[in-house]
Coordinates of C-alpha atoms and ligand atoms in Angstrom, one line a residue:
X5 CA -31.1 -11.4 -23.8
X6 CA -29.9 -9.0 -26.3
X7 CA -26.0 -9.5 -27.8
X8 CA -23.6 -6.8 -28.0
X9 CA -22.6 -6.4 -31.7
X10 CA -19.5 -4.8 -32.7
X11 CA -20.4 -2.5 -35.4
X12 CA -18.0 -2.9 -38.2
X13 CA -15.8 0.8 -38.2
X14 CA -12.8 1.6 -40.2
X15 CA -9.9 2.0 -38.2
X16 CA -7.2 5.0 -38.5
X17 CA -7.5 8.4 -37.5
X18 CA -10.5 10.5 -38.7
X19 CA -11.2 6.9 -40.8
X20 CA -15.3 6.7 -41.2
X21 CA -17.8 5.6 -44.2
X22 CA -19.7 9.1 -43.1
X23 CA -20.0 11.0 -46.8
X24 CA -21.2 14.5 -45.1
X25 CA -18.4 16.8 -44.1
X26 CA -18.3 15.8 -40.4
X27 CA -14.9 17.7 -40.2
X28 CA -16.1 21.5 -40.6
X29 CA -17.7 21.5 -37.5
X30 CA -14.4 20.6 -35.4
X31 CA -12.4 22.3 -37.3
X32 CA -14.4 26.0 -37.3
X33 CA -14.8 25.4 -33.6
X34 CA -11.1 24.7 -33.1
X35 CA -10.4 27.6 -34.7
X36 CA -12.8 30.1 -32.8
X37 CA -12.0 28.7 -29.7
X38 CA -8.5 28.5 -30.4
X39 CA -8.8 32.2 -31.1
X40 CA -10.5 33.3 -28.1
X41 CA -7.8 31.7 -25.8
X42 CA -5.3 33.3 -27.6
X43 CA -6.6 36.4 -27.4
X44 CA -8.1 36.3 -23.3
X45 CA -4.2 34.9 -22.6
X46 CA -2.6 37.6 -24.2
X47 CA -4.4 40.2 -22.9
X48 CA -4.6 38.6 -19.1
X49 CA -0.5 39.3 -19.6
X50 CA -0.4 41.9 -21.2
X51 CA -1.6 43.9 -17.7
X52 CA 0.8 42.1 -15.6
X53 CA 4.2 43.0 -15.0
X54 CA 6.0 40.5 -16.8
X55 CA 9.6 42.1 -17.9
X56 CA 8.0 40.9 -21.3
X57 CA 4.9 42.7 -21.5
X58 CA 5.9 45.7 -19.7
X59 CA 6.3 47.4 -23.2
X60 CA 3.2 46.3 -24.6
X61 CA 0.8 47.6 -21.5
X62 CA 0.6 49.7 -18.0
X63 CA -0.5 47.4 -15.6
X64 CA -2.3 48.9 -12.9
X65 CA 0.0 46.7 -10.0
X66 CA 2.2 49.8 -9.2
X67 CA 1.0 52.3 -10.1
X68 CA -2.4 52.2 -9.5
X69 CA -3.5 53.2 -13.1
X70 CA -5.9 51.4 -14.9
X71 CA -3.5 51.1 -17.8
X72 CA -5.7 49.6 -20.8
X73 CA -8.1 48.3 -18.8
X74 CA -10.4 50.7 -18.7
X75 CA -11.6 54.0 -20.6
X76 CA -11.0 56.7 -18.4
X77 CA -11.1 59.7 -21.0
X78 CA -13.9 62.2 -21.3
X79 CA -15.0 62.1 -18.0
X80 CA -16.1 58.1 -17.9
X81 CA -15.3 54.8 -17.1
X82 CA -15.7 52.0 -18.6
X83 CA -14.0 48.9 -17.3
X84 CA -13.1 45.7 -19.7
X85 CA -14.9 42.6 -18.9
X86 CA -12.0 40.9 -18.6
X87 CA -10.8 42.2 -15.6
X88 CA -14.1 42.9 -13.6
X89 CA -13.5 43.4 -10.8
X90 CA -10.5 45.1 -10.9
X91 CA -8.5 43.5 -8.3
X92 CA -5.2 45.6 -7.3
X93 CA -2.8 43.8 -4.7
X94 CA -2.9 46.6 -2.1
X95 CA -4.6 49.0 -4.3
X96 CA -8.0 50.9 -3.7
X97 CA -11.1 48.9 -3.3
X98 CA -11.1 44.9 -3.4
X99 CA -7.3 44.7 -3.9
X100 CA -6.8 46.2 -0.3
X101 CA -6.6 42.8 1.1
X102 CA -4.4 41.0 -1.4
X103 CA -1.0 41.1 -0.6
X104 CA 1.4 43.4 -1.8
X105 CA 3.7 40.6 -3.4
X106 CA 1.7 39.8 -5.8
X107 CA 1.6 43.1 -7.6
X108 CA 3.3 41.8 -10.8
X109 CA 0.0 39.9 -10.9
X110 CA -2.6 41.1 -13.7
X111 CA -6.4 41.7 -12.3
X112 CA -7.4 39.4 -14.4
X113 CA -5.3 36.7 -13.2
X114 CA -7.1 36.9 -10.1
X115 CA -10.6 35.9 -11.6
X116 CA -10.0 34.5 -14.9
X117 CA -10.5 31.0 -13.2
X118 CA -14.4 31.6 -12.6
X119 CA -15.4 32.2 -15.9
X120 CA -12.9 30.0 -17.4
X121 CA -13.7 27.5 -15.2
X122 CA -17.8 27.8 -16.1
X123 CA -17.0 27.8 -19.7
X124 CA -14.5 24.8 -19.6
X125 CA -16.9 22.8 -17.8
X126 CA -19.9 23.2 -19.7
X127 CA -21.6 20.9 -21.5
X128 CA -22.0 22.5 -24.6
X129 CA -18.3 23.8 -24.4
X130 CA -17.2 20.0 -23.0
X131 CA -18.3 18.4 -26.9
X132 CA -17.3 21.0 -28.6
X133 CA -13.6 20.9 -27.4
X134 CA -13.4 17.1 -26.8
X135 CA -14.1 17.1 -30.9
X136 CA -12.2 20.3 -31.4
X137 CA -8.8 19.4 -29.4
X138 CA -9.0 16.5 -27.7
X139 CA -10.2 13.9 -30.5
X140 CA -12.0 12.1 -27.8
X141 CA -14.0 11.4 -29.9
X142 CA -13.0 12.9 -33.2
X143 CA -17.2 13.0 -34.2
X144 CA -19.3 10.2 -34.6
X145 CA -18.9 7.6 -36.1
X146 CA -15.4 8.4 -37.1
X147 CA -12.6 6.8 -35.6
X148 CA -10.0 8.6 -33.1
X149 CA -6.7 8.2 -33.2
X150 CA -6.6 5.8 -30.1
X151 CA -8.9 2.7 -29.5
X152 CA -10.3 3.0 -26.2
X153 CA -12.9 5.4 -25.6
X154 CA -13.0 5.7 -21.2
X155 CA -15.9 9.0 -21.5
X156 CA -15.2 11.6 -18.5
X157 CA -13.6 9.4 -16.2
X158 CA -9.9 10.0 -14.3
X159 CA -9.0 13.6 -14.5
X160 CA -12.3 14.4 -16.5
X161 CA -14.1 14.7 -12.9
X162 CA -13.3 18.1 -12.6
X163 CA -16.1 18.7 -15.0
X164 CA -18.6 17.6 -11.6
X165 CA -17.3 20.9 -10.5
X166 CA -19.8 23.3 -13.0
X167 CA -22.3 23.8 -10.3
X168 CA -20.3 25.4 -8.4
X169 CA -18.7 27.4 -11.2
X170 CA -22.1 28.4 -12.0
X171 CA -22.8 29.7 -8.3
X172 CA -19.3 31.7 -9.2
X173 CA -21.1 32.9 -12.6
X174 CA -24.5 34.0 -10.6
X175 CA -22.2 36.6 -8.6
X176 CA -20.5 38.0 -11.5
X177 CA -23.9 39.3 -13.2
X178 CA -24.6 41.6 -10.7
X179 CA -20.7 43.1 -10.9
X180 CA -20.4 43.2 -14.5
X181 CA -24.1 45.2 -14.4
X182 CA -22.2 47.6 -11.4
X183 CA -19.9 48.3 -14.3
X184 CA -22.9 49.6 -16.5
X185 CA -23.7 51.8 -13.8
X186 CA -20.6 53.0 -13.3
X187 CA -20.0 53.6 -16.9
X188 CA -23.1 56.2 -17.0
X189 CA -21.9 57.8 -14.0
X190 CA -18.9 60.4 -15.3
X191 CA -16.5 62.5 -13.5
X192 CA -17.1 66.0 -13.5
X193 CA -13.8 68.0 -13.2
X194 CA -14.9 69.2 -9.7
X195 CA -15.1 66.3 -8.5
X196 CA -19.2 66.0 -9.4
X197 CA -21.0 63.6 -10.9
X198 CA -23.2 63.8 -14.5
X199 CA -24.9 61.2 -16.2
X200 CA -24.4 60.2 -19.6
X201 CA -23.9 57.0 -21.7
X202 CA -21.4 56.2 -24.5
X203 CA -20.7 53.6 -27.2
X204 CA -18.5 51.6 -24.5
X205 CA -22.2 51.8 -22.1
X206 CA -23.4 49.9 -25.0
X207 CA -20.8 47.7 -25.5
X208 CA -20.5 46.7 -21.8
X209 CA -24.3 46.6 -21.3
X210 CA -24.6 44.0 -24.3
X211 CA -22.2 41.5 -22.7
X212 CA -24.1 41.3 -19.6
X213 CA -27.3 40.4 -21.3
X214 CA -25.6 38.0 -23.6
X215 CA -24.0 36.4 -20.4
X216 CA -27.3 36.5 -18.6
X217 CA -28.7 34.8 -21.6
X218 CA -25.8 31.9 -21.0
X219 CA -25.8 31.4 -17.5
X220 CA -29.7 31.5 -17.2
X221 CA -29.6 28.7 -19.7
X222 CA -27.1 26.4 -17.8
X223 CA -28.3 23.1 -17.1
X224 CA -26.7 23.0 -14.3
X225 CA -29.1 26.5 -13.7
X226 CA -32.3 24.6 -15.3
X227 CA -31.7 21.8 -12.8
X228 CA -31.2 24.2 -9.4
X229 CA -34.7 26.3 -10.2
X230 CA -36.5 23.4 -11.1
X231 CA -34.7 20.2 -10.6
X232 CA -36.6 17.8 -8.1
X233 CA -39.9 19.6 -7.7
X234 CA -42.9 17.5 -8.1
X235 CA -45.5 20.5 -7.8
X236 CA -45.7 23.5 -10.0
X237 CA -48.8 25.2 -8.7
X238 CA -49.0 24.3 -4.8
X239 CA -47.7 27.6 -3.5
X240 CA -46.6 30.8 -4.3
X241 CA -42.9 29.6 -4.5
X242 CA -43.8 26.4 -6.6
X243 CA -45.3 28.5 -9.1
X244 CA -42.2 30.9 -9.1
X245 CA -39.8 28.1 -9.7
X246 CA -41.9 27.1 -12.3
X247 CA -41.9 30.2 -14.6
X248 CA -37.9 30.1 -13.6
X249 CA -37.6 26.8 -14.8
X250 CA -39.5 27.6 -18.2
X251 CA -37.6 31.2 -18.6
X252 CA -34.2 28.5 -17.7
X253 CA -35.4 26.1 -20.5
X254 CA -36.3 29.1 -23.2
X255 CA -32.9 30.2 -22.6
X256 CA -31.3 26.3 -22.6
X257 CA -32.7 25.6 -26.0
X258 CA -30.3 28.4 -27.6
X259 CA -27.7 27.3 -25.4
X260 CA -24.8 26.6 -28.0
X261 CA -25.7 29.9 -29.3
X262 CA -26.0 32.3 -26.2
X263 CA -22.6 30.2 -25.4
X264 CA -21.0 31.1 -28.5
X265 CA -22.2 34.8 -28.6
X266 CA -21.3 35.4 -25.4
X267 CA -17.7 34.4 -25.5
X268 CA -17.4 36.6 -28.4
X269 CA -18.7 39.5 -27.0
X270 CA -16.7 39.2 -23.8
X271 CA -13.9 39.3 -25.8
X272 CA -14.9 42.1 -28.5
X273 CA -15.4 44.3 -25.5
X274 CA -12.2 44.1 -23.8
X275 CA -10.7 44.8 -27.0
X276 CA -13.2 48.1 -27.4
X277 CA -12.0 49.2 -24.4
X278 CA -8.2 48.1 -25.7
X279 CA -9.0 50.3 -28.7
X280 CA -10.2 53.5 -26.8
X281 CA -7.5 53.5 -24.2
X282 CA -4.7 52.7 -27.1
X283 CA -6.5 55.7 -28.9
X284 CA -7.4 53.4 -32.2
X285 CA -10.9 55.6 -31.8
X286 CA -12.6 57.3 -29.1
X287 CA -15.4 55.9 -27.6
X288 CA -17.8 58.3 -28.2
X289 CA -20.3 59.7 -25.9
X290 CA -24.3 59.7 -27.4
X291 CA -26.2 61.2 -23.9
X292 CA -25.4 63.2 -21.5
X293 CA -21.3 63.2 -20.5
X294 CA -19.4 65.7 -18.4
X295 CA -20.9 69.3 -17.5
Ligands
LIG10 S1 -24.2 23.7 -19.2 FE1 -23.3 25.4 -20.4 S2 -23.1 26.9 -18.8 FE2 -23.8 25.2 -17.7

């Protein structure tokens, strides 16, 4: 019968005999992280109608505008990440059936808890925050600034939810890549349509391949192509998942990076599309355009 032995650890927050610089990698990630909420927060209210914010943008809950949202000069439109799809309470489209009283609501209120709720669940995500913010633990072999260490128990269950957020993340490829297609689709002044493509095509295109990248990578993803088969080459659909399950793994070995990219991107796009509409540059139009 084996013993357990209480390894000897120095006690006192962020206390450890580890010589390397263990505390970089927390601390850059608290930073970028810490960045990116910032950021995605104050842009999800800046498009509301907060008395507060009501200087700062035009949210489209009255009025109907796409405020800076979207890029709606030269004939195209390209819609931020951030608040696809637009939902408008009572407006046009997919806010028809959201009720009026919520109009001082931003769009992105709406849906920020799907992909919020996929990234804050992730594994990847789960470490690097619980080191980041949470000191539970600080990193290992260093101590935290409490004794017990209880893992993802209590509250922490919510993480059991990622599966589904994942199904939520599936949907949102094919919208985000209706958003590409919309973007090459511009308004003629007649009321016709031309095709072209612009920087913000770009821009909007590359987020949805670097969140394709992410999602297709999820364990969670690995685990639902693959996950309990005990043939790969029986039938036509055994062999399918197989070539899923390797394309899920190629993209799960990278995952930390596709997850770090991604979030980046997401965010450098809406503020692209922040730029354009607050005319910091113009997003310029390569092919095509109006006629
Ligand atoms: S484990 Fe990272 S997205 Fe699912």
């Amino acid at each position: 019968m084996g013993e357990n032995i209480q390894l000897p650890m120095k006690k006192g927050f962020g206390a450890t005999d580890r010589v390397d610089d263990w505390w970089t990698s927390p601390l850059a990630m608290a930073t970028y992280l810490g960045i990116m909420i910032v950021y995605a927060t104050w842009r999800g209210f800046m498009e509301a109608d907060f008395w507060v914010f009501s200087e700062l943008g035009l949210s489209g809950g009255q009025g109907g505008a796409a405020g800076t949202m979207a890029i709606e000069s030269e004939g195209s439109h390209v819609l931020s990440p951030l608040f696809s799809p637009l939902i408008i309470p009572g407006g046009a489209g997919l806010g028809g059936p959201v009720p009026q009283f919520l109009w001082w609501m931003s769009p992105a209120m709406f849906i920020l808890i799907f992909p919020a709720g996929f990234r804050g669940t992730c594994y990847y995500y789960r470490k690097a925050y619980y080191r980041a913010f949470l000191q539970n633990p600080t990193a290992c072999a260093v101590s935290k600034p409490w004794n017990q260490y209880k893992g993802e128990t209590g509250l922490f269950l919510v993480q059991n939810l990622h599966r589904y957020f994942l199904y939520a993340a599936i949907v949102y490829l094919p919208i985000l890549s209706w958003d590409v297609w919309q973007s090459v689709n511009f308004h003629n002044a007649d009321g016709t349509h031309s095709w072209g493509a612009s920087v913000g095509t770009l821009v909007i295109a590359l987020n949805v391949i670097l969140l394709a990248g992410y999602t297709f990578g999820c364990h969670a993803f690995r685990h639902l192509v693959g996950g309990g088969a005990n043939d790969w080459t029986g039938s036509g659909v055994a062999r399918l998942r197989h070539r899923m399950w390797r394309m899920s793994t190629w993209f799960n070995e990278k995952h930390k990076d596709w997850a770090l990219y991604s979030l980046f991107w997401v965010m450098f796009a809406d503020l692209y599309v922040y730029g354009a509409t607050m005319g910091w540059w113009t997003d310029l139009v390569f092919w095509g355009g109006v006629t």
